[in-house]
Short mmCIF file of C-alpha atoms in Angstrom, two decimals:
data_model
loop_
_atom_site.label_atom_id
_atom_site.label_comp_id
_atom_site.label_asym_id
_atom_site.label_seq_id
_atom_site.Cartn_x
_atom_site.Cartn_y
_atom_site.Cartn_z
CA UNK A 18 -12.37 -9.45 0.29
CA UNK A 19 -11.23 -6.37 -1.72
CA UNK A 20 -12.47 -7.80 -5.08
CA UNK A 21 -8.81 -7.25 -6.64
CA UNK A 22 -8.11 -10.80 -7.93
CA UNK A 23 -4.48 -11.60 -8.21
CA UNK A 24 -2.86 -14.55 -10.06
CA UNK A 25 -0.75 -16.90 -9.40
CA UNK A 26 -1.11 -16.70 -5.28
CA UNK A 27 2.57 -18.11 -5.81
CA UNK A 28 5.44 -18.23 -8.70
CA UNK A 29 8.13 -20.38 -7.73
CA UNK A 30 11.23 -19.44 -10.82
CA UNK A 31 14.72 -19.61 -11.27
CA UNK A 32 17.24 -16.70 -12.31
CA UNK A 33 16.86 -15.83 -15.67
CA UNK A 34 13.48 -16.40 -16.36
CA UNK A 35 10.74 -14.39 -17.20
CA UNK A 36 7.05 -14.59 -15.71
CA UNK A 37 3.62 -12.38 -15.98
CA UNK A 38 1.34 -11.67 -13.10
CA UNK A 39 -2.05 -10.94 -13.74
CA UNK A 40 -4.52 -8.45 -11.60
CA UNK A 41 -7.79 -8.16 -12.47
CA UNK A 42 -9.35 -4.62 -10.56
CA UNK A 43 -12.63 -4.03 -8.45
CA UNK A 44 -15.39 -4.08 -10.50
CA UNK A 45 -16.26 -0.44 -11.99
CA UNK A 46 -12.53 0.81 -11.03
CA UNK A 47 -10.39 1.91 -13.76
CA UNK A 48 -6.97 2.89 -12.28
CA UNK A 49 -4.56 -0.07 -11.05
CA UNK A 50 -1.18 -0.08 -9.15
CA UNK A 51 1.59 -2.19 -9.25
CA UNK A 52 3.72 -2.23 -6.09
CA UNK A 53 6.51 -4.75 -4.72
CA UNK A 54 6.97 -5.82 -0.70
CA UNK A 55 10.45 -7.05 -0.35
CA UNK A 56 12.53 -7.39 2.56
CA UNK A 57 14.94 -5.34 1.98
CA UNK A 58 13.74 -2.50 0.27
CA UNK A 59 9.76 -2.60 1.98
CA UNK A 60 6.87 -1.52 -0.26
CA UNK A 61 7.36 0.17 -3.56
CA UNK A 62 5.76 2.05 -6.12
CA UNK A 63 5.76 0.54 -9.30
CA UNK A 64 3.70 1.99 -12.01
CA UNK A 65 -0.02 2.59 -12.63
CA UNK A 66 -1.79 2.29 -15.54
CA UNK A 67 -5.35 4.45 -15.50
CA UNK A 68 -8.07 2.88 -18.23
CA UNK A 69 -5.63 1.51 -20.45
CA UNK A 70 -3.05 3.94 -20.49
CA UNK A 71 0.34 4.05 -18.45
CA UNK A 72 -0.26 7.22 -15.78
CA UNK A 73 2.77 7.45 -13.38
CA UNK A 74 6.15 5.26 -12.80
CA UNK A 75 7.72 4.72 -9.34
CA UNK A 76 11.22 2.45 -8.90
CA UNK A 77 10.03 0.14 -11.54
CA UNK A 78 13.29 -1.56 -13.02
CA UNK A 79 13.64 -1.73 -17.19
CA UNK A 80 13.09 -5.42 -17.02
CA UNK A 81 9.84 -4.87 -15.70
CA UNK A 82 7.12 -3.92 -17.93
CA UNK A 83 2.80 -3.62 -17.76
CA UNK A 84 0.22 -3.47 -19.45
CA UNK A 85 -3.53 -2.38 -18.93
CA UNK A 86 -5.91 -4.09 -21.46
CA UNK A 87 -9.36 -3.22 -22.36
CA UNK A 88 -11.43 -5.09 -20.10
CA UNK A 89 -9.03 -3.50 -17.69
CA UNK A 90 -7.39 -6.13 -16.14
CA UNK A 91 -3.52 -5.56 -15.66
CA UNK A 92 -0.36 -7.93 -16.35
CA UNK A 93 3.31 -7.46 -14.93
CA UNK A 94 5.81 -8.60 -16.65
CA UNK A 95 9.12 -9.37 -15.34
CA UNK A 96 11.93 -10.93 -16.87
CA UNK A 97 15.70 -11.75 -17.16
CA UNK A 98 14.81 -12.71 -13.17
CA UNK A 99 17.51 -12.27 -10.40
CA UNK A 100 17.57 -13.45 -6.75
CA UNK A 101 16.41 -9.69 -5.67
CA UNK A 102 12.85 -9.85 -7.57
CA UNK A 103 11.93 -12.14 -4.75
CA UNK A 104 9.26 -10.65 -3.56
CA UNK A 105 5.25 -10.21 -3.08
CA UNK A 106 3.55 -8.32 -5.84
CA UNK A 107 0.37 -6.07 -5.48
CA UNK A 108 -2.01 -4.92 -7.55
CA UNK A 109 -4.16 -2.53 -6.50
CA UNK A 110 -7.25 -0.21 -7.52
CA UNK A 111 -8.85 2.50 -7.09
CA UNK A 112 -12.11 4.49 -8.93
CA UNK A 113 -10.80 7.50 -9.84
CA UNK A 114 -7.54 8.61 -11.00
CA UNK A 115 -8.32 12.54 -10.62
CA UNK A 116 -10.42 11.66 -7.39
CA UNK A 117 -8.95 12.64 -3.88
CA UNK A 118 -7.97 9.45 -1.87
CA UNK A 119 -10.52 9.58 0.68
CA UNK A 120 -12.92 9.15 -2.03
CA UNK A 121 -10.97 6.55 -4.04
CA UNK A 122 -8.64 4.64 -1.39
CA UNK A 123 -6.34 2.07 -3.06
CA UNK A 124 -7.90 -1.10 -2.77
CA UNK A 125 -5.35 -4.00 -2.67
CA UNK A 126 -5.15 -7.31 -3.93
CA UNK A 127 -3.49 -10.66 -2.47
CA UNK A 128 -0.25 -10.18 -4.31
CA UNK A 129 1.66 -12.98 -5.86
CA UNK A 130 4.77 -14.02 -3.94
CA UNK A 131 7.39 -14.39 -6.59
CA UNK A 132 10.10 -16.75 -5.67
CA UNK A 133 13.41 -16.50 -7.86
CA UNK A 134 15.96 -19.66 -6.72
CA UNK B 24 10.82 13.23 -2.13
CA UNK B 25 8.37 12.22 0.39
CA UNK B 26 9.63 10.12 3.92
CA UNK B 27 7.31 8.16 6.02
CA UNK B 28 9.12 7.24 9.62
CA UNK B 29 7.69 4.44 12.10
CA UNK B 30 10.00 4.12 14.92
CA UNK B 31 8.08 1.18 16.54
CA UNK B 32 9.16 -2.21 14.81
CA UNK B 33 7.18 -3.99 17.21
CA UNK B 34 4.27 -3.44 19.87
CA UNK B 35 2.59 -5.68 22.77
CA UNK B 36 -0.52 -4.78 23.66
CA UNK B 37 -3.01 -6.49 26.49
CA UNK B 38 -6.37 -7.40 24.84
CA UNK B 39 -9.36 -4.53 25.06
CA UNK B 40 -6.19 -1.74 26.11
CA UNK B 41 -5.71 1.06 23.57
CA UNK B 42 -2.83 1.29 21.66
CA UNK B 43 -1.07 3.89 19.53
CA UNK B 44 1.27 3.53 16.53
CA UNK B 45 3.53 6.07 15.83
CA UNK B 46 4.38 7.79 12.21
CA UNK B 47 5.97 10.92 11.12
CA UNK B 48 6.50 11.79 8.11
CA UNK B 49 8.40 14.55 6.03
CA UNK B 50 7.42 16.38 2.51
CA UNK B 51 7.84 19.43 0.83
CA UNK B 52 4.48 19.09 -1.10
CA UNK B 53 1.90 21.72 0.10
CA UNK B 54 -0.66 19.11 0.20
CA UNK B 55 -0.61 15.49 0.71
CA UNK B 56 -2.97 12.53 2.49
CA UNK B 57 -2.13 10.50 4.97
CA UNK B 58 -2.74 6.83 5.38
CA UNK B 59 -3.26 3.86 7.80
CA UNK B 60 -2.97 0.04 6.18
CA UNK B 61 -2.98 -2.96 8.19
CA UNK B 62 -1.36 -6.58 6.71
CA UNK B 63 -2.80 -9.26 8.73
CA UNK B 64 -0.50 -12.24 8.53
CA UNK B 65 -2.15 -13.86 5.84
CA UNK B 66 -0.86 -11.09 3.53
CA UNK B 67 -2.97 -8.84 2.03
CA UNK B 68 -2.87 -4.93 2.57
CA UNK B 69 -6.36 -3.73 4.20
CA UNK B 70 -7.24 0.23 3.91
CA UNK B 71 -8.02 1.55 6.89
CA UNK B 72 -7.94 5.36 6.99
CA UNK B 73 -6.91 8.40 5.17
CA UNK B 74 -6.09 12.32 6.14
CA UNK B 75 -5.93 14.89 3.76
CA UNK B 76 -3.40 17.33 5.23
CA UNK B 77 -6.16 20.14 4.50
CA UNK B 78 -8.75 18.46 7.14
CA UNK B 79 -9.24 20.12 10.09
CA UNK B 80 -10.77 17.61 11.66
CA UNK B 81 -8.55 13.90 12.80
CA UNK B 82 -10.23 11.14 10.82
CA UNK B 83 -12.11 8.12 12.55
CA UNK B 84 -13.29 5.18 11.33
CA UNK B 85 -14.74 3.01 13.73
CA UNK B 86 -12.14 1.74 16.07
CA UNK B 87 -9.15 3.24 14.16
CA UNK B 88 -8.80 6.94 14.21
CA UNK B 89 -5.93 9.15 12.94
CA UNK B 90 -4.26 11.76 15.26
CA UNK B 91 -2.96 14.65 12.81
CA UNK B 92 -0.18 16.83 14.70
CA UNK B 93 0.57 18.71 11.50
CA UNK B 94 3.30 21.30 13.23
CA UNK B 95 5.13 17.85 14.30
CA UNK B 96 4.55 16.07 11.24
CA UNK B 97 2.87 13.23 12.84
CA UNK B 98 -0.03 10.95 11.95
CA UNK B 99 -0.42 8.55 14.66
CA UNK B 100 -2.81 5.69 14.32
CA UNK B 101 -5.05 5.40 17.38
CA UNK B 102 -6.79 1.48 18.15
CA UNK B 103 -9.32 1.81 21.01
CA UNK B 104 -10.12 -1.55 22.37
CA UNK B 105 -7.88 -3.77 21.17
CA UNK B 106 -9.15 -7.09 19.86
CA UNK B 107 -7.30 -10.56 19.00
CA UNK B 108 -7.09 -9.82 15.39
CA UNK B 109 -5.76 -6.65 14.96
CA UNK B 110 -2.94 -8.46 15.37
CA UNK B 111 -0.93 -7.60 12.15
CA UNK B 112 1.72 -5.28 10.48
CA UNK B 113 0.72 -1.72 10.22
CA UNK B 114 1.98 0.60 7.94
CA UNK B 115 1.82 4.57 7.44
CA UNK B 116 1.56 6.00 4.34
CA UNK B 117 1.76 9.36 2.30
CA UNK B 118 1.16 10.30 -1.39
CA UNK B 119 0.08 14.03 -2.81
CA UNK B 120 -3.31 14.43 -2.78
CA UNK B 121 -3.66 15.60 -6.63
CA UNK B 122 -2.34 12.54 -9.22
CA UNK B 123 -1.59 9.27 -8.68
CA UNK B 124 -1.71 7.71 -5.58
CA UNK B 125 2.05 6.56 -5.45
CA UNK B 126 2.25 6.04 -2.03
CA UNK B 127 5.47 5.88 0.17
CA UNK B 128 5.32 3.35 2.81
CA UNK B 129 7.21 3.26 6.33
CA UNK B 130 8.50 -0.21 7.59
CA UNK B 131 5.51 -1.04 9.41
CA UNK B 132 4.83 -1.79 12.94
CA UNK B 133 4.14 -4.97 14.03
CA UNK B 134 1.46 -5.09 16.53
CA UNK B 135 0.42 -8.47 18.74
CA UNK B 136 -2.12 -8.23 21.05
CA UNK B 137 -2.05 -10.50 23.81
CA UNK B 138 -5.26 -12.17 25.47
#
């Protein structure tokens, strides 16, 4: 267990809608990743978000959005869903966000597989 | 823009054999890590070792260890001693070493070991 807590396991949607995934971190980490596993396009970058604040963006698309909130856990939001957001989400932590990796390896999360019909 | 390669879609190894994955990657940072996750099929991505490109020594952890060819641009995963559940996708990955850790995945290799 990784002790990144990801909710829903599963999102079952249809085209058009809009949904939020939740990620709470490891305890005592402050930095958390978004990134998406789909089949066509493998794992991606989204964005990080390092004790509250947004830190770097990856591919994220503008219908996506996140948040970090004070107690640190993290929400995606995506909306105006199409087929291609199918996908599994991770969130994922990590201690430090100045800290090299082999002191502060990502630490990932279940992910929430979003289904879009 | 950083490029992780793994040429190996899929791998069948006998049980307690050794096994290597392949990865090479390509970057024109001056620094970057390297690193080795494994995604059993039940989903979730498991950390399982990093290489700063600055190491002079290949990392090990346990089992796993990392063979670091810089001139090549290679960072081959190394299993000794295979066991029934390290069957699973395995994926390479690269990200600078200063910043965020927005790491580039290959496709993955996926590995079944057979009894």
């Amino acid at each position: 267990d990784s002790g990144v807590t990801q909710t829903p396991k599963h999102l079952i949607t249809a085209t058009g809608q809009r949904v939020t995934l939740r990620c709470s971190p490891r305890s005592g980490d402050l930095s958390v990743y978004w990134y998406q596993q789909s089949l066509d396009q493998g794992l991606q970058f989204l964005i990080q978000y390092y004790n509250g604040e947004e830190r770097a963006k990856g591919n994220i698309l503008e219908r996506f959005s996140a948040q970090q909130f004070p107690d640190l856990h993290s929400e995606l939001n995506l909306s105006s869903l199409e087929l291609g957001d199918s996908a599994l989400y991770f969130c994922a932590s990590s201690v430090d966000f100045v800290g090299p990796p082999a002191d502060s390896p990502l630490h990932f999360g279940n992910g929430t597989r979003l289904t879009v019909t | 823009a950083q490029k992780i390669t793994q040429t190996q879609p899929g791998m069948f190894v006998q049980e307690k054999e050794a096994v290597t994955l392949d990865c090479t990657y390509d970057t024109s940072d001056p620094s970057y890590g390297l690193f080795w996750y494994k995604q059993p099929s039940s989903g979730e991505m498991i950390f399982l070792i990093y290489q700063g490109s600055y190491d002079q020594q290949n990392a090990t952890e346990g089992r796993y260890s990392l063979n670091f060819q810089k001139a090549r641009k290679s960072a081959n995963l190394v299993i000794s001693a295979s066991q029934l559940g390290d069957s699973a996708m395995y994926f390479c990955a690269m990200s600078r070493i200063q910043g965020a850790q927005k790491l580039v995945f290959g496709q993955g290799t996926r590995l079944t070991i057979n009894p």
